[in-house]
Amino acid sequence: GHGAGPRDDKFIIFDEAWTREHKATQVRLVAESDVAVGELNEVMDAEDALRRASESGLSAVVVGVKARPPVVRLVDLQKMRDREKQRREAAREEADAKANLKEKGMRFKANISDHDFATKERKMVEFLEKGFKLVVDISSTGRIKRQKPNGVRELITKVEETLQGNYSEKKVMGNPNFRATVHFTPILKKPEPRAEPKAAPKAEVEPRAAEEPAEPQKEQG
Protein backbone atom coordinates (compact mmCIF):
# COMPACT_ATOMS: atom_id res chain seq x y z
CA GLY A 1 0.00 0.00 0.00
CA HIS A 2 1.04 3.65 -0.28
CA GLY A 3 0.76 4.09 3.48
CA ALA A 4 -2.01 6.67 3.64
CA GLY A 5 -5.76 6.90 3.55
CA PRO A 6 -7.48 9.75 1.74
CA ARG A 7 -5.62 12.94 2.53
CA ASP A 8 -7.42 16.09 3.43
CA ASP A 9 -4.78 18.82 3.06
CA LYS A 10 -2.14 17.31 5.30
CA PHE A 11 -4.40 15.06 7.38
CA ILE A 12 -4.81 11.31 6.91
CA ILE A 13 -8.50 10.61 7.36
CA PHE A 14 -9.37 7.50 9.38
CA ASP A 15 -12.09 5.50 7.59
CA GLU A 16 -12.95 1.92 6.60
CA ALA A 17 -10.64 2.00 3.59
CA TRP A 18 -7.72 3.01 5.82
CA THR A 19 -8.42 0.24 8.35
CA ARG A 20 -8.59 -2.35 5.53
CA GLU A 21 -5.39 -1.14 3.92
CA HIS A 22 -3.50 -1.15 7.23
CA LYS A 23 -5.22 -4.30 8.51
CA ALA A 24 -5.91 -2.32 11.67
CA THR A 25 -8.22 -4.28 13.96
CA GLN A 26 -7.67 -1.98 16.94
CA VAL A 27 -6.80 1.68 17.36
CA ARG A 28 -6.18 4.06 20.22
CA LEU A 29 -8.83 6.78 20.00
CA VAL A 30 -7.80 10.09 21.55
CA ALA A 31 -9.33 13.55 21.81
CA GLU A 32 -8.34 16.81 23.49
CA SER A 33 -10.57 18.28 26.16
CA ASP A 34 -11.50 21.21 23.89
CA VAL A 35 -13.58 19.17 21.42
CA ALA A 36 -17.21 18.14 21.75
CA VAL A 37 -16.58 14.60 23.09
CA GLY A 38 -14.23 15.80 25.82
CA GLU A 39 -10.92 14.20 26.76
CA LEU A 40 -10.50 10.66 25.51
CA ASN A 41 -7.68 8.12 25.38
CA GLU A 42 -8.66 4.48 24.98
CA VAL A 43 -7.84 1.42 22.90
CA MET A 44 -10.84 -0.08 21.07
CA ASP A 45 -11.80 -2.13 18.04
CA ALA A 46 -11.45 -0.21 14.79
CA GLU A 47 -15.19 -0.71 14.10
CA ASP A 48 -16.11 0.89 17.42
CA ALA A 49 -13.75 3.76 16.74
CA LEU A 50 -15.35 4.35 13.33
CA ARG A 51 -18.79 4.35 14.94
CA ARG A 52 -17.69 6.69 17.74
CA ALA A 53 -16.13 9.01 15.18
CA SER A 54 -19.26 9.22 13.03
CA GLU A 55 -21.49 9.74 16.10
CA SER A 56 -19.25 12.52 17.41
CA GLY A 57 -19.67 14.67 14.31
CA LEU A 58 -15.91 15.29 14.42
CA SER A 59 -13.23 14.29 11.92
CA ALA A 60 -11.06 11.29 12.75
CA VAL A 61 -7.45 11.67 11.62
CA VAL A 62 -4.58 9.22 11.94
CA VAL A 63 -1.78 10.85 13.92
CA GLY A 64 0.28 7.79 14.85
CA VAL A 65 0.49 5.49 11.82
CA LYS A 66 3.47 3.52 13.16
CA ALA A 67 2.20 3.21 16.73
CA ARG A 68 0.82 -0.15 17.86
CA PRO A 69 -2.15 0.14 17.83
CA PRO A 70 -2.33 3.18 15.49
CA VAL A 71 -3.43 6.44 17.13
CA VAL A 72 -6.54 8.16 15.80
CA ARG A 73 -7.47 11.63 16.98
CA LEU A 74 -10.94 13.15 16.92
CA VAL A 75 -10.57 16.75 15.82
CA ASP A 76 -12.64 19.68 14.71
CA LEU A 77 -10.93 20.03 11.32
CA GLN A 78 -12.51 23.39 10.56
CA LYS A 79 -11.30 24.80 13.87
CA MET A 80 -7.83 23.35 13.24
CA ARG A 81 -7.71 24.86 9.75
CA ASP A 82 -8.85 28.25 11.05
CA ARG A 83 -6.20 28.16 13.78
CA GLU A 84 -3.51 27.20 11.26
CA LYS A 85 -4.64 29.99 8.93
CA GLN A 86 -4.55 32.56 11.74
CA ARG A 87 -1.07 31.38 12.73
CA ARG A 88 0.19 31.68 9.13
CA GLU A 89 -1.35 35.14 8.71
CA ALA A 90 0.14 36.38 11.98
CA ALA A 91 3.58 35.06 10.97
CA ARG A 92 3.29 36.73 7.56
CA GLU A 93 2.22 40.06 9.09
CA GLU A 94 5.15 39.94 11.49
CA ALA A 95 7.59 39.14 8.66
CA ASP A 96 6.18 42.03 6.59
CA ALA A 97 6.44 44.40 9.54
CA LYS A 98 10.09 43.41 10.09
CA ALA A 99 10.91 43.79 6.40
CA ASN A 100 9.48 47.32 6.36
CA LEU A 101 11.31 48.61 9.44
CA LYS A 102 13.30 51.79 9.02
CA GLU A 103 16.88 51.68 10.26
CA LYS A 104 18.83 53.95 12.58
CA GLY A 105 22.58 53.60 12.88
CA MET A 106 25.07 54.22 15.70
CA ARG A 107 28.85 54.19 15.46
CA PHE A 108 31.19 53.36 18.32
CA LYS A 109 34.94 53.17 18.66
CA ALA A 110 35.93 50.29 20.93
CA ASN A 111 37.51 52.72 23.44
CA ILE A 112 34.41 54.91 23.92
CA SER A 113 34.28 56.61 27.34
CA ASP A 114 31.57 55.66 29.84
CA HIS A 115 30.12 59.17 29.66
CA ASP A 116 29.78 59.09 25.86
CA PHE A 117 28.36 55.58 26.03
CA ALA A 118 25.68 56.67 28.52
CA THR A 119 24.62 59.48 26.16
CA LYS A 120 24.36 57.10 23.20
CA GLU A 121 22.63 54.46 25.32
CA ARG A 122 19.59 56.72 25.82
CA LYS A 123 19.43 57.31 22.06
CA MET A 124 19.66 53.57 21.24
CA VAL A 125 16.85 52.69 23.65
CA GLU A 126 14.74 55.52 22.22
CA PHE A 127 15.21 54.27 18.62
CA LEU A 128 14.12 50.74 19.56
CA GLU A 129 11.15 52.00 21.56
CA LYS A 130 10.03 54.04 18.56
CA GLY A 131 10.12 50.87 16.43
CA PHE A 132 13.30 51.48 14.41
CA LYS A 133 15.71 48.70 13.56
CA LEU A 134 19.01 49.61 15.22
CA VAL A 135 22.36 48.93 13.54
CA VAL A 136 25.33 49.46 15.86
CA ASP A 137 28.73 49.70 14.18
CA ILE A 138 31.66 48.97 16.51
CA SER A 139 35.23 49.34 15.27
CA SER A 140 38.78 49.26 16.53
CA THR A 141 42.10 50.54 15.18
CA GLY A 142 45.65 49.31 15.66
CA ARG A 143 46.22 51.82 18.47
CA ILE A 144 42.94 50.98 20.26
CA LYS A 145 43.67 47.27 19.76
CA ARG A 146 46.92 47.66 21.68
CA GLN A 147 45.09 49.35 24.57
CA LYS A 148 42.06 47.03 24.47
CA PRO A 149 42.77 43.78 22.60
CA ASN A 150 39.16 42.54 23.05
CA GLY A 151 37.58 45.98 22.81
CA VAL A 152 35.10 45.19 20.03
CA ARG A 153 33.89 41.96 21.67
CA GLU A 154 33.54 43.62 25.07
CA LEU A 155 31.58 46.52 23.63
CA ILE A 156 29.24 44.17 21.72
CA THR A 157 28.47 42.44 25.03
CA LYS A 158 28.00 45.78 26.81
CA VAL A 159 25.57 47.03 24.13
CA GLU A 160 23.60 43.76 24.22
CA GLU A 161 23.34 43.86 28.02
CA THR A 162 22.37 47.53 27.99
CA LEU A 163 19.55 46.97 25.51
CA GLN A 164 18.31 43.75 27.14
CA GLY A 165 14.50 43.74 27.11
CA ASN A 166 14.30 46.39 24.36
CA TYR A 167 14.83 44.14 21.33
CA SER A 168 13.26 40.94 20.01
CA GLU A 169 16.25 39.56 18.09
CA LYS A 170 19.84 40.42 17.31
CA LYS A 171 22.37 39.46 14.67
CA VAL A 172 26.13 40.08 14.85
CA MET A 173 27.93 40.50 11.53
CA GLY A 174 31.54 41.18 10.63
CA ASN A 175 34.71 40.39 12.54
CA PRO A 176 34.46 40.81 16.34
CA ASN A 177 38.24 41.38 16.46
CA PHE A 178 38.29 44.54 14.32
CA ARG A 179 34.89 45.71 13.21
CA ALA A 180 31.41 44.34 13.67
CA THR A 181 27.83 45.49 13.24
CA VAL A 182 25.05 44.34 15.54
CA HIS A 183 21.52 44.45 14.14
CA PHE A 184 18.76 44.78 16.75
CA THR A 185 15.11 44.23 15.82
CA PRO A 186 12.64 46.18 17.96
CA ILE A 187 9.86 44.44 19.87
CA LEU A 188 6.91 44.81 17.52
CA LYS A 189 3.75 45.74 19.36
CA LYS A 190 0.83 43.47 18.55
CA PRO A 191 -2.40 45.31 17.75
CA GLU A 192 -4.58 45.34 20.86
CA PRO A 193 -7.77 43.27 20.50
CA ARG A 194 -10.74 45.59 20.60
CA ALA A 195 -12.36 45.52 24.00
CA GLU A 196 -16.12 45.39 24.22
CA PRO A 197 -17.42 48.65 25.69
CA LYS A 198 -18.38 47.92 29.26
CA ALA A 199 -21.67 49.20 30.62
CA ALA A 200 -20.97 51.92 33.17
CA PRO A 201 -21.76 50.67 36.67
CA LYS A 202 -24.94 52.25 37.98
CA ALA A 203 -24.31 54.65 40.82
CA GLU A 204 -26.11 53.36 43.85
CA VAL A 205 -28.13 56.07 45.50
CA GLU A 206 -28.58 55.47 49.17
CA PRO A 207 -32.11 56.25 50.37
CA ARG A 208 -31.86 59.28 52.59
CA ALA A 209 -33.02 58.55 56.12
CA ALA A 210 -36.39 60.21 56.69
CA GLU A 211 -35.83 62.97 59.17
CA GLU A 212 -37.81 62.25 62.30
CA PRO A 213 -38.96 65.19 64.34
CA ALA A 214 -36.94 65.34 67.52
CA GLU A 215 -38.97 64.42 70.58
CA PRO A 216 -39.74 67.43 72.73
CA GLN A 217 -37.56 67.19 75.82
CA LYS A 218 -39.42 66.93 79.08
CA GLU A 219 -38.39 69.55 81.52
CA GLN A 220 -36.98 68.11 84.66
CA GLY A 221 -38.77 69.46 87.66
Coordinates of C-alpha atoms in Angstrom, one line a residue:
G1 CA 0.0 0.0 0.0
H2 CA 1.0 3.6 -0.3
G3 CA 0.8 4.1 3.5
A4 CA -2.0 6.7 3.6
G5 CA -5.8 6.9 3.5
P6 CA -7.5 9.7 1.7
R7 CA -5.6 12.9 2.5
D8 CA -7.4 16.1 3.4
D9 CA -4.8 18.8 3.1
K10 CA -2.1 17.3 5.3
F11 CA -4.4 15.1 7.4
I12 CA -4.8 11.3 6.9
I13 CA -8.5 10.6 7.4
F14 CA -9.4 7.5 9.4
D15 CA -12.1 5.5 7.6
E16 CA -12.9 1.9 6.6
A17 CA -10.6 2.0 3.6
W18 CA -7.7 3.0 5.8
T19 CA -8.4 0.2 8.4
R20 CA -8.6 -2.4 5.5
E21 CA -5.4 -1.1 3.9
H22 CA -3.5 -1.1 7.2
K23 CA -5.2 -4.3 8.5
A24 CA -5.9 -2.3 11.7
T25 CA -8.2 -4.3 14.0
Q26 CA -7.7 -2.0 16.9
V27 CA -6.8 1.7 17.4
R28 CA -6.2 4.1 20.2
L29 CA -8.8 6.8 20.0
V30 CA -7.8 10.1 21.5
A31 CA -9.3 13.6 21.8
E32 CA -8.3 16.8 23.5
S33 CA -10.6 18.3 26.2
D34 CA -11.5 21.2 23.9
V35 CA -13.6 19.2 21.4
A36 CA -17.2 18.1 21.8
V37 CA -16.6 14.6 23.1
G38 CA -14.2 15.8 25.8
E39 CA -10.9 14.2 26.8
L40 CA -10.5 10.7 25.5
N41 CA -7.7 8.1 25.4
E42 CA -8.7 4.5 25.0
V43 CA -7.8 1.4 22.9
M44 CA -10.8 -0.1 21.1
D45 CA -11.8 -2.1 18.0
A46 CA -11.5 -0.2 14.8
E47 CA -15.2 -0.7 14.1
D48 CA -16.1 0.9 17.4
A49 CA -13.7 3.8 16.7
L50 CA -15.3 4.4 13.3
R51 CA -18.8 4.4 14.9
R52 CA -17.7 6.7 17.7
A53 CA -16.1 9.0 15.2
S54 CA -19.3 9.2 13.0
E55 CA -21.5 9.7 16.1
S56 CA -19.3 12.5 17.4
G57 CA -19.7 14.7 14.3
L58 CA -15.9 15.3 14.4
S59 CA -13.2 14.3 11.9
A60 CA -11.1 11.3 12.8
V61 CA -7.5 11.7 11.6
V62 CA -4.6 9.2 11.9
V63 CA -1.8 10.8 13.9
G64 CA 0.3 7.8 14.9
V65 CA 0.5 5.5 11.8
K66 CA 3.5 3.5 13.2
A67 CA 2.2 3.2 16.7
R68 CA 0.8 -0.1 17.9
P69 CA -2.2 0.1 17.8
P70 CA -2.3 3.2 15.5
V71 CA -3.4 6.4 17.1
V72 CA -6.5 8.2 15.8
R73 CA -7.5 11.6 17.0
L74 CA -10.9 13.1 16.9
V75 CA -10.6 16.7 15.8
D76 CA -12.6 19.7 14.7
L77 CA -10.9 20.0 11.3
Q78 CA -12.5 23.4 10.6
K79 CA -11.3 24.8 13.9
M80 CA -7.8 23.4 13.2
R81 CA -7.7 24.9 9.7
D82 CA -8.9 28.2 11.1
R83 CA -6.2 28.2 13.8
E84 CA -3.5 27.2 11.3
K85 CA -4.6 30.0 8.9
Q86 CA -4.5 32.6 11.7
R87 CA -1.1 31.4 12.7
R88 CA 0.2 31.7 9.1
E89 CA -1.4 35.1 8.7
A90 CA 0.1 36.4 12.0
A91 CA 3.6 35.1 11.0
R92 CA 3.3 36.7 7.6
E93 CA 2.2 40.1 9.1
E94 CA 5.2 39.9 11.5
A95 CA 7.6 39.1 8.7
D96 CA 6.2 42.0 6.6
A97 CA 6.4 44.4 9.5
K98 CA 10.1 43.4 10.1
A99 CA 10.9 43.8 6.4
N100 CA 9.5 47.3 6.4
L101 CA 11.3 48.6 9.4
K102 CA 13.3 51.8 9.0
E103 CA 16.9 51.7 10.3
K104 CA 18.8 54.0 12.6
G105 CA 22.6 53.6 12.9
M106 CA 25.1 54.2 15.7
R107 CA 28.9 54.2 15.5
F108 CA 31.2 53.4 18.3
K109 CA 34.9 53.2 18.7
A110 CA 35.9 50.3 20.9
N111 CA 37.5 52.7 23.4
I112 CA 34.4 54.9 23.9
S113 CA 34.3 56.6 27.3
D114 CA 31.6 55.7 29.8
H115 CA 30.1 59.2 29.7
D116 CA 29.8 59.1 25.9
F117 CA 28.4 55.6 26.0
A118 CA 25.7 56.7 28.5
T119 CA 24.6 59.5 26.2
K120 CA 24.4 57.1 23.2
E121 CA 22.6 54.5 25.3
R122 CA 19.6 56.7 25.8
K123 CA 19.4 57.3 22.1
M124 CA 19.7 53.6 21.2
V125 CA 16.8 52.7 23.6
E126 CA 14.7 55.5 22.2
F127 CA 15.2 54.3 18.6
L128 CA 14.1 50.7 19.6
E129 CA 11.1 52.0 21.6
K130 CA 10.0 54.0 18.6
G131 CA 10.1 50.9 16.4
F132 CA 13.3 51.5 14.4
K133 CA 15.7 48.7 13.6
L134 CA 19.0 49.6 15.2
V135 CA 22.4 48.9 13.5
V136 CA 25.3 49.5 15.9
D137 CA 28.7 49.7 14.2
I138 CA 31.7 49.0 16.5
S139 CA 35.2 49.3 15.3
S140 CA 38.8 49.3 16.5
T141 CA 42.1 50.5 15.2
G142 CA 45.7 49.3 15.7
R143 CA 46.2 51.8 18.5
I144 CA 42.9 51.0 20.3
K145 CA 43.7 47.3 19.8
R146 CA 46.9 47.7 21.7
Q147 CA 45.1 49.4 24.6
K148 CA 42.1 47.0 24.5
P149 CA 42.8 43.8 22.6
N150 CA 39.2 42.5 23.0
G151 CA 37.6 46.0 22.8
V152 CA 35.1 45.2 20.0
R153 CA 33.9 42.0 21.7
E154 CA 33.5 43.6 25.1
L155 CA 31.6 46.5 23.6
I156 CA 29.2 44.2 21.7
T157 CA 28.5 42.4 25.0
K158 CA 28.0 45.8 26.8
V159 CA 25.6 47.0 24.1
E160 CA 23.6 43.8 24.2
E161 CA 23.3 43.9 28.0
T162 CA 22.4 47.5 28.0
L163 CA 19.6 47.0 25.5
Q164 CA 18.3 43.8 27.1
G165 CA 14.5 43.7 27.1
N166 CA 14.3 46.4 24.4
Y167 CA 14.8 44.1 21.3
S168 CA 13.3 40.9 20.0
E169 CA 16.2 39.6 18.1
K170 CA 19.8 40.4 17.3
K171 CA 22.4 39.5 14.7
V172 CA 26.1 40.1 14.9
M173 CA 27.9 40.5 11.5
G174 CA 31.5 41.2 10.6
N175 CA 34.7 40.4 12.5
P176 CA 34.5 40.8 16.3
N177 CA 38.2 41.4 16.5
F178 CA 38.3 44.5 14.3
R179 CA 34.9 45.7 13.2
A180 CA 31.4 44.3 13.7
T181 CA 27.8 45.5 13.2
V182 CA 25.1 44.3 15.5
H183 CA 21.5 44.4 14.1
F184 CA 18.8 44.8 16.7
T185 CA 15.1 44.2 15.8
P186 CA 12.6 46.2 18.0
I187 CA 9.9 44.4 19.9
L188 CA 6.9 44.8 17.5
K189 CA 3.7 45.7 19.4
K190 CA 0.8 43.5 18.5
P191 CA -2.4 45.3 17.8
E192 CA -4.6 45.3 20.9
P193 CA -7.8 43.3 20.5
R194 CA -10.7 45.6 20.6
A195 CA -12.4 45.5 24.0
E196 CA -16.1 45.4 24.2
P197 CA -17.4 48.6 25.7
K198 CA -18.4 47.9 29.3
A199 CA -21.7 49.2 30.6
A200 CA -21.0 51.9 33.2
P201 CA -21.8 50.7 36.7
K202 CA -24.9 52.2 38.0
A203 CA -24.3 54.6 40.8
E204 CA -26.1 53.4 43.8
V205 CA -28.1 56.1 45.5
E206 CA -28.6 55.5 49.2
P207 CA -32.1 56.2 50.4
R208 CA -31.9 59.3 52.6
A209 CA -33.0 58.5 56.1
A210 CA -36.4 60.2 56.7
E211 CA -35.8 63.0 59.2
E212 CA -37.8 62.3 62.3
P213 CA -39.0 65.2 64.3
A214 CA -36.9 65.3 67.5
E215 CA -39.0 64.4 70.6
P216 CA -39.7 67.4 72.7
Q217 CA -37.6 67.2 75.8
K218 CA -39.4 66.9 79.1
E219 CA -38.4 69.5 81.5
Q220 CA -37.0 68.1 84.7
G221 CA -38.8 69.5 87.7

